[in-house]
CSV table of C-alpha atoms and ligand atoms in Angstrom, one decimal:
chain,number,residue,atom,x,y,z
A,248,MET,CA,-10.8,24.6,-0.8
A,249,LYS,CA,-10.4,25.1,-4.5
A,250,MET,CA,-10.5,22.3,-7.2
A,251,THR,CA,-8.9,22.8,-10.6
A,252,PRO,CA,-8.9,20.0,-13.2
A,253,MET,CA,-5.4,18.8,-14.3
A,254,ALA,CA,-6.7,17.6,-17.7
A,255,PRO,CA,-10.1,17.4,-19.4
A,256,LYS,CA,-10.9,13.9,-18.2
A,257,CYS,CA,-8.4,12.9,-15.5
A,258,GLY,CA,-7.1,14.4,-12.3
A,259,VAL,CA,-7.8,17.4,-10.1
A,260,GLU,CA,-5.6,19.7,-8.1
A,261,ILE,CA,-7.0,20.7,-4.8
A,262,SER,CA,-5.7,23.7,-3.0
A,263,GLY,CA,-6.6,25.5,0.2
A,264,ILE,CA,-6.4,22.4,2.4
A,265,GLN,CA,-3.9,20.7,4.7
A,266,LEU,CA,-4.6,17.0,4.6
A,267,ALA,CA,-3.1,16.4,8.0
A,268,THR,CA,-5.6,18.7,9.7
A,269,CYS,CA,-8.6,18.8,7.4
A,270,SER,CA,-12.2,18.7,8.7
A,271,ASP,CA,-14.5,15.7,8.2
A,272,GLU,CA,-16.4,17.8,5.6
A,273,GLU,CA,-13.3,18.5,3.6
A,274,MET,CA,-12.3,14.9,3.8
A,275,GLU,CA,-15.7,13.9,2.3
A,276,ALA,CA,-15.3,16.4,-0.5
A,277,VAL,CA,-11.7,15.1,-1.2
A,278,LYS,CA,-13.0,11.5,-1.4
A,279,GLN,CA,-15.8,12.4,-3.8
A,280,ALA,CA,-13.3,14.4,-6.0
A,281,ILE,CA,-10.9,11.4,-6.1
A,282,TYR,CA,-13.7,8.9,-6.9
A,283,GLU,CA,-14.7,11.1,-9.8
A,284,HIS,CA,-11.5,12.5,-11.2
A,285,GLY,CA,-9.4,9.4,-10.4
A,286,VAL,CA,-6.5,11.3,-8.8
A,287,ALA,CA,-6.1,14.4,-6.7
A,288,VAL,CA,-2.9,16.4,-6.2
A,289,PHE,CA,-2.1,18.5,-3.1
A,290,ARG,CA,0.8,21.0,-3.0
A,291,ASP,CA,2.8,22.4,-0.1
A,292,GLN,CA,1.6,19.8,2.4
A,293,GLU,CA,3.1,19.5,5.9
A,294,PHE,CA,2.7,15.7,6.1
A,295,SER,CA,4.9,13.7,8.5
A,296,PRO,CA,5.0,9.9,8.5
A,297,GLU,CA,2.7,10.0,11.5
A,298,ASP,CA,0.3,12.3,9.6
A,299,HIS,CA,0.4,9.9,6.6
A,300,ILE,CA,-0.6,6.9,8.8
A,301,ARG,CA,-3.3,8.9,10.6
A,302,PHE,CA,-4.7,10.0,7.3
A,303,GLY,CA,-4.8,6.5,5.9
A,304,LYS,CA,-6.6,5.2,9.0
A,305,ARG,CA,-9.0,8.1,8.9
A,306,TRP,CA,-9.8,7.4,5.3
A,307,GLY,CA,-10.9,3.9,6.2
A,308,GLY,CA,-8.0,1.6,6.8
A,309,ILE,CA,-4.5,0.7,5.5
A,310,ASP,CA,-3.5,-2.4,3.4
A,311,ILE,CA,0.2,-3.3,3.8
A,312,ASN,CA,1.9,-3.9,0.4
A,313,ASN,CA,3.4,-7.4,0.2
A,314,TYR,CA,6.4,-6.6,-1.9
A,315,PHE,CA,7.9,-3.2,-1.4
A,316,PRO,CA,10.3,-2.4,1.4
A,317,LEU,CA,8.6,-1.0,4.5
A,318,GLN,CA,9.7,2.1,6.2
A,319,GLN,CA,11.8,1.0,9.2
A,320,ASP,CA,10.1,3.0,11.9
A,321,PHE,CA,6.6,3.0,10.3
A,322,GLN,CA,5.6,-0.4,9.0
A,323,GLU,CA,2.4,0.8,7.4
A,324,ILE,CA,4.5,2.9,4.9
A,325,ALA,CA,5.8,1.3,1.8
A,326,VAL,CA,9.0,2.8,0.4
A,327,VAL,CA,8.9,3.4,-3.3
A,328,LYS,CA,12.5,4.3,-4.1
A,329,LYS,CA,15.1,4.1,-6.7
A,330,GLU,CA,18.8,4.6,-5.8
A,331,ALA,CA,21.1,6.7,-8.1
A,332,ASP,CA,22.8,3.6,-9.3
A,333,GLN,CA,19.7,1.6,-10.1
A,334,LYS,CA,18.2,1.5,-13.6
A,335,THR,CA,14.8,-0.1,-13.0
A,336,ASN,CA,12.1,1.8,-11.1
A,337,ILE,CA,8.9,0.6,-9.3
A,338,GLY,CA,5.7,1.0,-11.4
A,339,GLY,CA,7.5,2.0,-14.5
A,340,ASP,CA,4.8,0.9,-16.9
A,341,TRP,CA,1.0,1.4,-16.9
A,342,HIS,CA,-0.7,-0.5,-14.2
A,343,THR,CA,-3.1,-0.3,-11.3
A,344,ASP,CA,-2.1,-1.4,-7.8
A,345,HIS,CA,-3.2,-4.6,-6.1
A,346,SER,CA,-5.8,-5.8,-8.7
A,347,TYR,CA,-4.4,-9.3,-7.9
A,348,ASP,CA,-6.3,-9.1,-4.5
A,349,GLN,CA,-9.9,-10.3,-4.4
A,350,ILE,CA,-10.7,-7.2,-2.4
A,351,PRO,CA,-8.3,-4.7,-4.1
A,352,ALA,CA,-6.9,-1.7,-2.4
A,353,MET,CA,-9.1,1.4,-3.0
A,354,GLY,CA,-6.1,3.6,-3.8
A,355,SER,CA,-2.8,5.0,-2.6
A,356,VAL,CA,-1.5,8.1,-0.8
A,357,LEU,CA,1.9,8.9,-2.3
A,358,VAL,CA,4.2,11.5,-0.7
A,359,ALA,CA,7.4,12.9,-2.3
A,360,ARG,CA,10.3,12.5,0.1
A,361,GLU,CA,13.3,12.9,-2.2
A,362,LEU,CA,13.1,14.0,-5.8
A,363,PRO,CA,15.5,14.0,-8.7
A,364,PRO,CA,16.6,17.4,-10.0
A,365,SER,CA,14.1,16.9,-12.9
A,366,GLY,CA,11.9,14.2,-14.3
A,367,GLY,CA,10.3,11.4,-12.2
A,368,ASP,CA,6.8,12.5,-13.1
A,369,THR,CA,3.8,10.2,-12.5
A,370,MET,CA,1.0,9.8,-15.1
A,371,TRP,CA,-2.6,8.6,-14.6
A,372,ALA,CA,-5.2,7.5,-17.1
A,373,HIS,CA,-9.0,7.5,-16.4
A,374,MET,CA,-10.7,4.1,-17.0
A,375,GLY,CA,-14.2,5.6,-17.0
A,376,ALA,CA,-13.2,7.8,-20.0
A,377,ALA,CA,-11.5,4.7,-21.5
A,378,TYR,CA,-14.7,2.7,-21.2
A,379,ASP,CA,-16.8,5.5,-22.6
A,380,ALA,CA,-14.5,5.7,-25.7
A,381,LEU,CA,-14.8,2.0,-26.6
A,382,SER,CA,-16.9,1.2,-29.6
A,383,ASP,CA,-20.3,-0.3,-29.1
A,384,GLU,CA,-19.0,-3.6,-30.6
A,385,VAL,CA,-16.2,-3.8,-28.0
A,386,LYS,CA,-18.6,-2.8,-25.2
A,387,ALA,CA,-20.8,-5.7,-26.3
A,388,GLU,CA,-17.9,-8.1,-26.6
A,389,ILE,CA,-16.7,-7.5,-23.0
A,390,GLU,CA,-20.2,-7.2,-21.4
A,391,GLY,CA,-20.3,-9.9,-18.6
A,392,LEU,CA,-16.7,-11.1,-19.0
A,393,GLU,CA,-14.5,-11.7,-16.0
A,394,ALA,CA,-10.7,-11.8,-15.9
A,395,PHE,CA,-8.0,-13.4,-13.8
A,396,HIS,CA,-5.3,-11.2,-12.2
A,397,THR,CA,-2.1,-12.2,-10.4
A,398,ALA,CA,1.2,-10.6,-9.5
A,399,ASP,CA,3.2,-13.9,-9.2
A,400,HIS,CA,5.0,-13.5,-12.6
A,401,ILE,CA,6.3,-10.1,-11.5
A,402,TYR,CA,7.5,-10.7,-8.0
A,403,LYS,CA,8.4,-14.4,-7.8
A,404,ALA,CA,12.0,-15.4,-7.2
A,405,ASP,CA,12.7,-15.6,-11.0
A,406,GLY,CA,10.0,-13.1,-12.0
A,407,LEU,CA,10.3,-9.8,-13.9
A,408,TYR,CA,11.8,-7.7,-11.1
A,409,ALA,CA,14.2,-10.4,-10.1
A,410,GLN,CA,15.8,-10.1,-13.5
A,411,THR,CA,16.5,-6.4,-12.9
A,412,ASP,CA,18.5,-4.4,-10.4
A,413,MET,CA,15.3,-3.7,-8.4
A,414,GLY,CA,15.0,-7.4,-7.5
A,415,ARG,CA,17.2,-7.1,-4.4
A,416,GLU,CA,14.9,-4.6,-2.8
A,417,LEU,CA,11.7,-6.5,-2.9
A,418,ARG,CA,10.0,-9.0,-0.5
A,419,GLY,CA,7.3,-11.6,-0.9
A,420,HIS,CA,8.9,-13.9,-3.6
A,421,ASP,CA,7.0,-16.9,-2.4
A,422,LEU,CA,3.5,-15.4,-2.2
A,423,LYS,CA,0.7,-16.7,-4.4
A,424,THR,CA,-1.8,-14.2,-5.5
A,425,GLY,CA,-4.9,-14.5,-7.7
A,426,ALA,CA,-8.3,-12.8,-8.1
A,427,VAL,CA,-11.1,-12.7,-10.5
A,428,HIS,CA,-12.9,-9.4,-11.3
A,429,PRO,CA,-15.4,-8.3,-13.9
A,430,VAL,CA,-13.8,-6.7,-16.9
A,431,VAL,CA,-16.2,-3.8,-16.6
A,432,ILE,CA,-16.9,-2.8,-13.0
A,433,ARG,CA,-19.2,-0.1,-11.5
A,434,HIS,CA,-17.4,2.3,-9.3
A,435,PRO,CA,-18.5,1.4,-5.7
A,436,HIS,CA,-19.3,5.1,-4.9
A,437,THR,CA,-20.1,6.8,-8.2
A,438,GLY,CA,-21.7,3.9,-10.1
A,439,ARG,CA,-19.7,4.9,-13.2
A,440,LYS,CA,-18.7,2.0,-15.6
A,441,LEU,CA,-14.9,1.5,-15.6
A,442,LEU,CA,-12.6,-0.7,-17.7
A,443,TYR,CA,-10.9,-2.9,-15.1
A,444,VAL,CA,-8.1,-4.8,-16.8
A,445,ASN,CA,-4.4,-3.8,-16.8
A,446,LYS,CA,-1.2,-4.8,-18.5
A,447,ALA,CA,0.7,-5.6,-15.4
A,448,PHE,CA,-1.6,-8.1,-13.6
A,449,THR,CA,-4.5,-9.2,-15.9
A,450,ILE,CA,-3.6,-12.6,-17.4
A,451,ASN,CA,-6.7,-14.1,-19.1
A,452,PHE,CA,-10.4,-14.1,-19.3
A,453,VAL,CA,-12.2,-16.6,-17.2
A,454,GLY,CA,-12.9,-19.7,-19.4
A,455,LYS,CA,-10.1,-18.8,-21.9
A,456,THR,CA,-6.4,-19.5,-22.0
A,457,ARG,CA,-3.8,-16.8,-21.9
A,458,GLU,CA,-3.2,-17.3,-25.6
A,459,GLU,CA,-6.9,-17.1,-26.5
A,460,SER,CA,-7.3,-14.0,-24.3
A,461,MET,CA,-4.3,-12.0,-25.6
A,462,PRO,CA,-5.9,-10.5,-28.8
A,463,LEU,CA,-8.8,-9.0,-26.9
A,464,LEU,CA,-6.6,-8.1,-23.9
A,465,GLU,CA,-4.1,-6.3,-26.2
A,466,LYS,CA,-7.0,-4.5,-27.8
A,467,LEU,CA,-8.3,-3.3,-24.4
A,468,PHE,CA,-4.9,-2.3,-23.2
A,469,ALA,CA,-4.4,-0.1,-26.3
A,470,ALA,CA,-7.9,1.3,-26.0
A,471,ALA,CA,-7.4,2.2,-22.3
A,472,LEU,CA,-5.0,5.0,-23.3
A,473,THR,CA,-6.9,7.6,-25.3
A,474,ASP,CA,-5.7,11.0,-26.5
A,475,ASP,CA,-7.5,12.9,-23.7
A,476,ASN,CA,-7.9,10.6,-20.7
A,477,GLN,CA,-4.5,11.2,-19.1
A,478,CYS,CA,-2.9,13.7,-16.7
A,479,ARG,CA,0.7,14.1,-15.6
A,480,LEU,CA,2.1,15.3,-12.3
A,481,GLU,CA,5.4,17.1,-11.8
A,482,TRP,CA,6.3,16.4,-8.2
A,483,LYS,CA,7.7,19.1,-5.9
A,484,PRO,CA,8.7,18.9,-2.3
A,485,GLY,CA,5.5,18.8,-0.2
A,486,THR,CA,3.4,17.3,-3.0
A,487,VAL,CA,1.0,14.5,-2.1
A,488,ALA,CA,-1.1,12.6,-4.6
A,489,ILE,CA,-4.0,10.3,-3.8
A,490,TRP,CA,-5.5,8.1,-6.5
A,491,ASP,CA,-8.3,5.6,-7.0
A,492,ASN,CA,-7.0,2.3,-8.3
A,493,ARG,CA,-10.5,1.4,-9.7
A,494,THR,CA,-10.8,4.6,-11.6
A,495,THR,CA,-7.3,4.9,-13.0
A,496,TRP,CA,-4.1,3.3,-14.3
A,497,HIS,CA,-0.8,5.0,-13.4
A,498,ASN,CA,2.8,5.0,-14.7
A,499,ALA,CA,5.9,6.2,-13.0
A,500,VAL,CA,8.1,7.8,-15.7
A,501,ASN,CA,11.7,6.5,-15.4
A,502,ASP,CA,13.6,9.4,-16.9
A,503,TYR,CA,16.0,10.4,-14.2
A,504,GLN,CA,18.9,7.9,-14.4
A,505,GLY,CA,21.8,8.7,-12.0
A,506,HIS,CA,19.6,10.4,-9.5
A,507,ARG,CA,17.8,9.1,-6.3
A,508,ARG,CA,14.0,9.3,-5.9
A,509,GLU,CA,12.1,8.2,-2.8
A,510,MET,CA,8.4,8.3,-2.3
A,511,HIS,CA,6.3,7.0,0.7
A,512,ARG,CA,3.1,5.2,0.0
A,513,ILE,CA,0.2,4.2,2.1
A,514,THR,CA,-2.2,1.9,0.4
A,515,LEU,CA,-5.9,2.5,1.3
A,516,SER,CA,-8.1,-0.5,1.9
A,517,GLY,CA,-10.9,-1.1,-0.7
A,518,GLU,CA,-14.0,-3.1,-1.2
A,519,ALA,CA,-15.1,-6.0,-3.4
A,520,LEU,CA,-15.8,-5.1,-7.0
A,521,ALA,CA,-18.9,-5.8,-9.0
A,522,ALA,CA,-20.1,-5.4,-12.6
B,693,OGA,C1,3.1,3.1,-6.7
B,693,OGA,C2,3.7,3.6,-8.0
B,693,OGA,C3,4.4,5.8,-8.8
B,693,OGA,C4,5.5,6.7,-8.7
B,693,OGA,O1,3.6,3.6,-5.7
B,693,OGA,O2,2.3,2.3,-6.8
B,693,OGA,O3,3.4,3.1,-9.0
B,693,OGA,O4,5.5,7.7,-9.4
B,693,OGA,N1,4.4,4.8,-7.9
B,693,OGA,O5,6.4,6.4,-7.9
B,694,MN,MN1,1.7,1.6,-8.6
């Protein structure tokens, strides 16, 4: 197994391993690498839907996404797809998955099933590097703060997606979500401090209104993307990416209009977060 960083502070490409048949020792090394680098990319994988599910269970359990269509024959698999005639994609702005759950998903295992002829890359940004780069003043300002997260404004019947041509694909319009997390968490396995707010789901600081929270939230959202804390993946057939939702934000680049893209996602169960 060989590990090559994708960028100075985010992402690692791991070669010389088949995820479907890897040893327990390799699995442990992969987990550690993902906790540290935020995302790992694996090329040329033989990874059937059955392998995908087996891998998720072996990692430590699968969370079913409430909103995305599920693969018909394999209900643990969420289908992240955009048809050639759709304009809006899933995940087309910076976010982290499932932060609206009180025990948020650890991460995701995303497999390329159908790719556009070009484009459709995914980007990640490392929230440990983002935290490190904050000024001492901002670090002091956010020390001990908690924030409220929800997905309702995005997925409800008249929410953000419903106003786009992606609306018809999604489920869960009536769900109510909400969770409170520290603004700075410690990674459950590495102990590293991570900035844990995101543009998609973080609404306000506890004890402050949305309006009162916005100036500092906007400042943190802007600070979370630094010059050197991102990496970018160009998918190929057989590529699998596994990311850590605590350690990273991600963004699905929507630059392939007129072409179909289909990815399969298994969401890995996580643990409660603490400052
Ligand atoms: C996701 C997501 C990114 C992509 O599955 O959560 O944001 O590139 N997907 O499809
Ligand atoms: Mn996502």
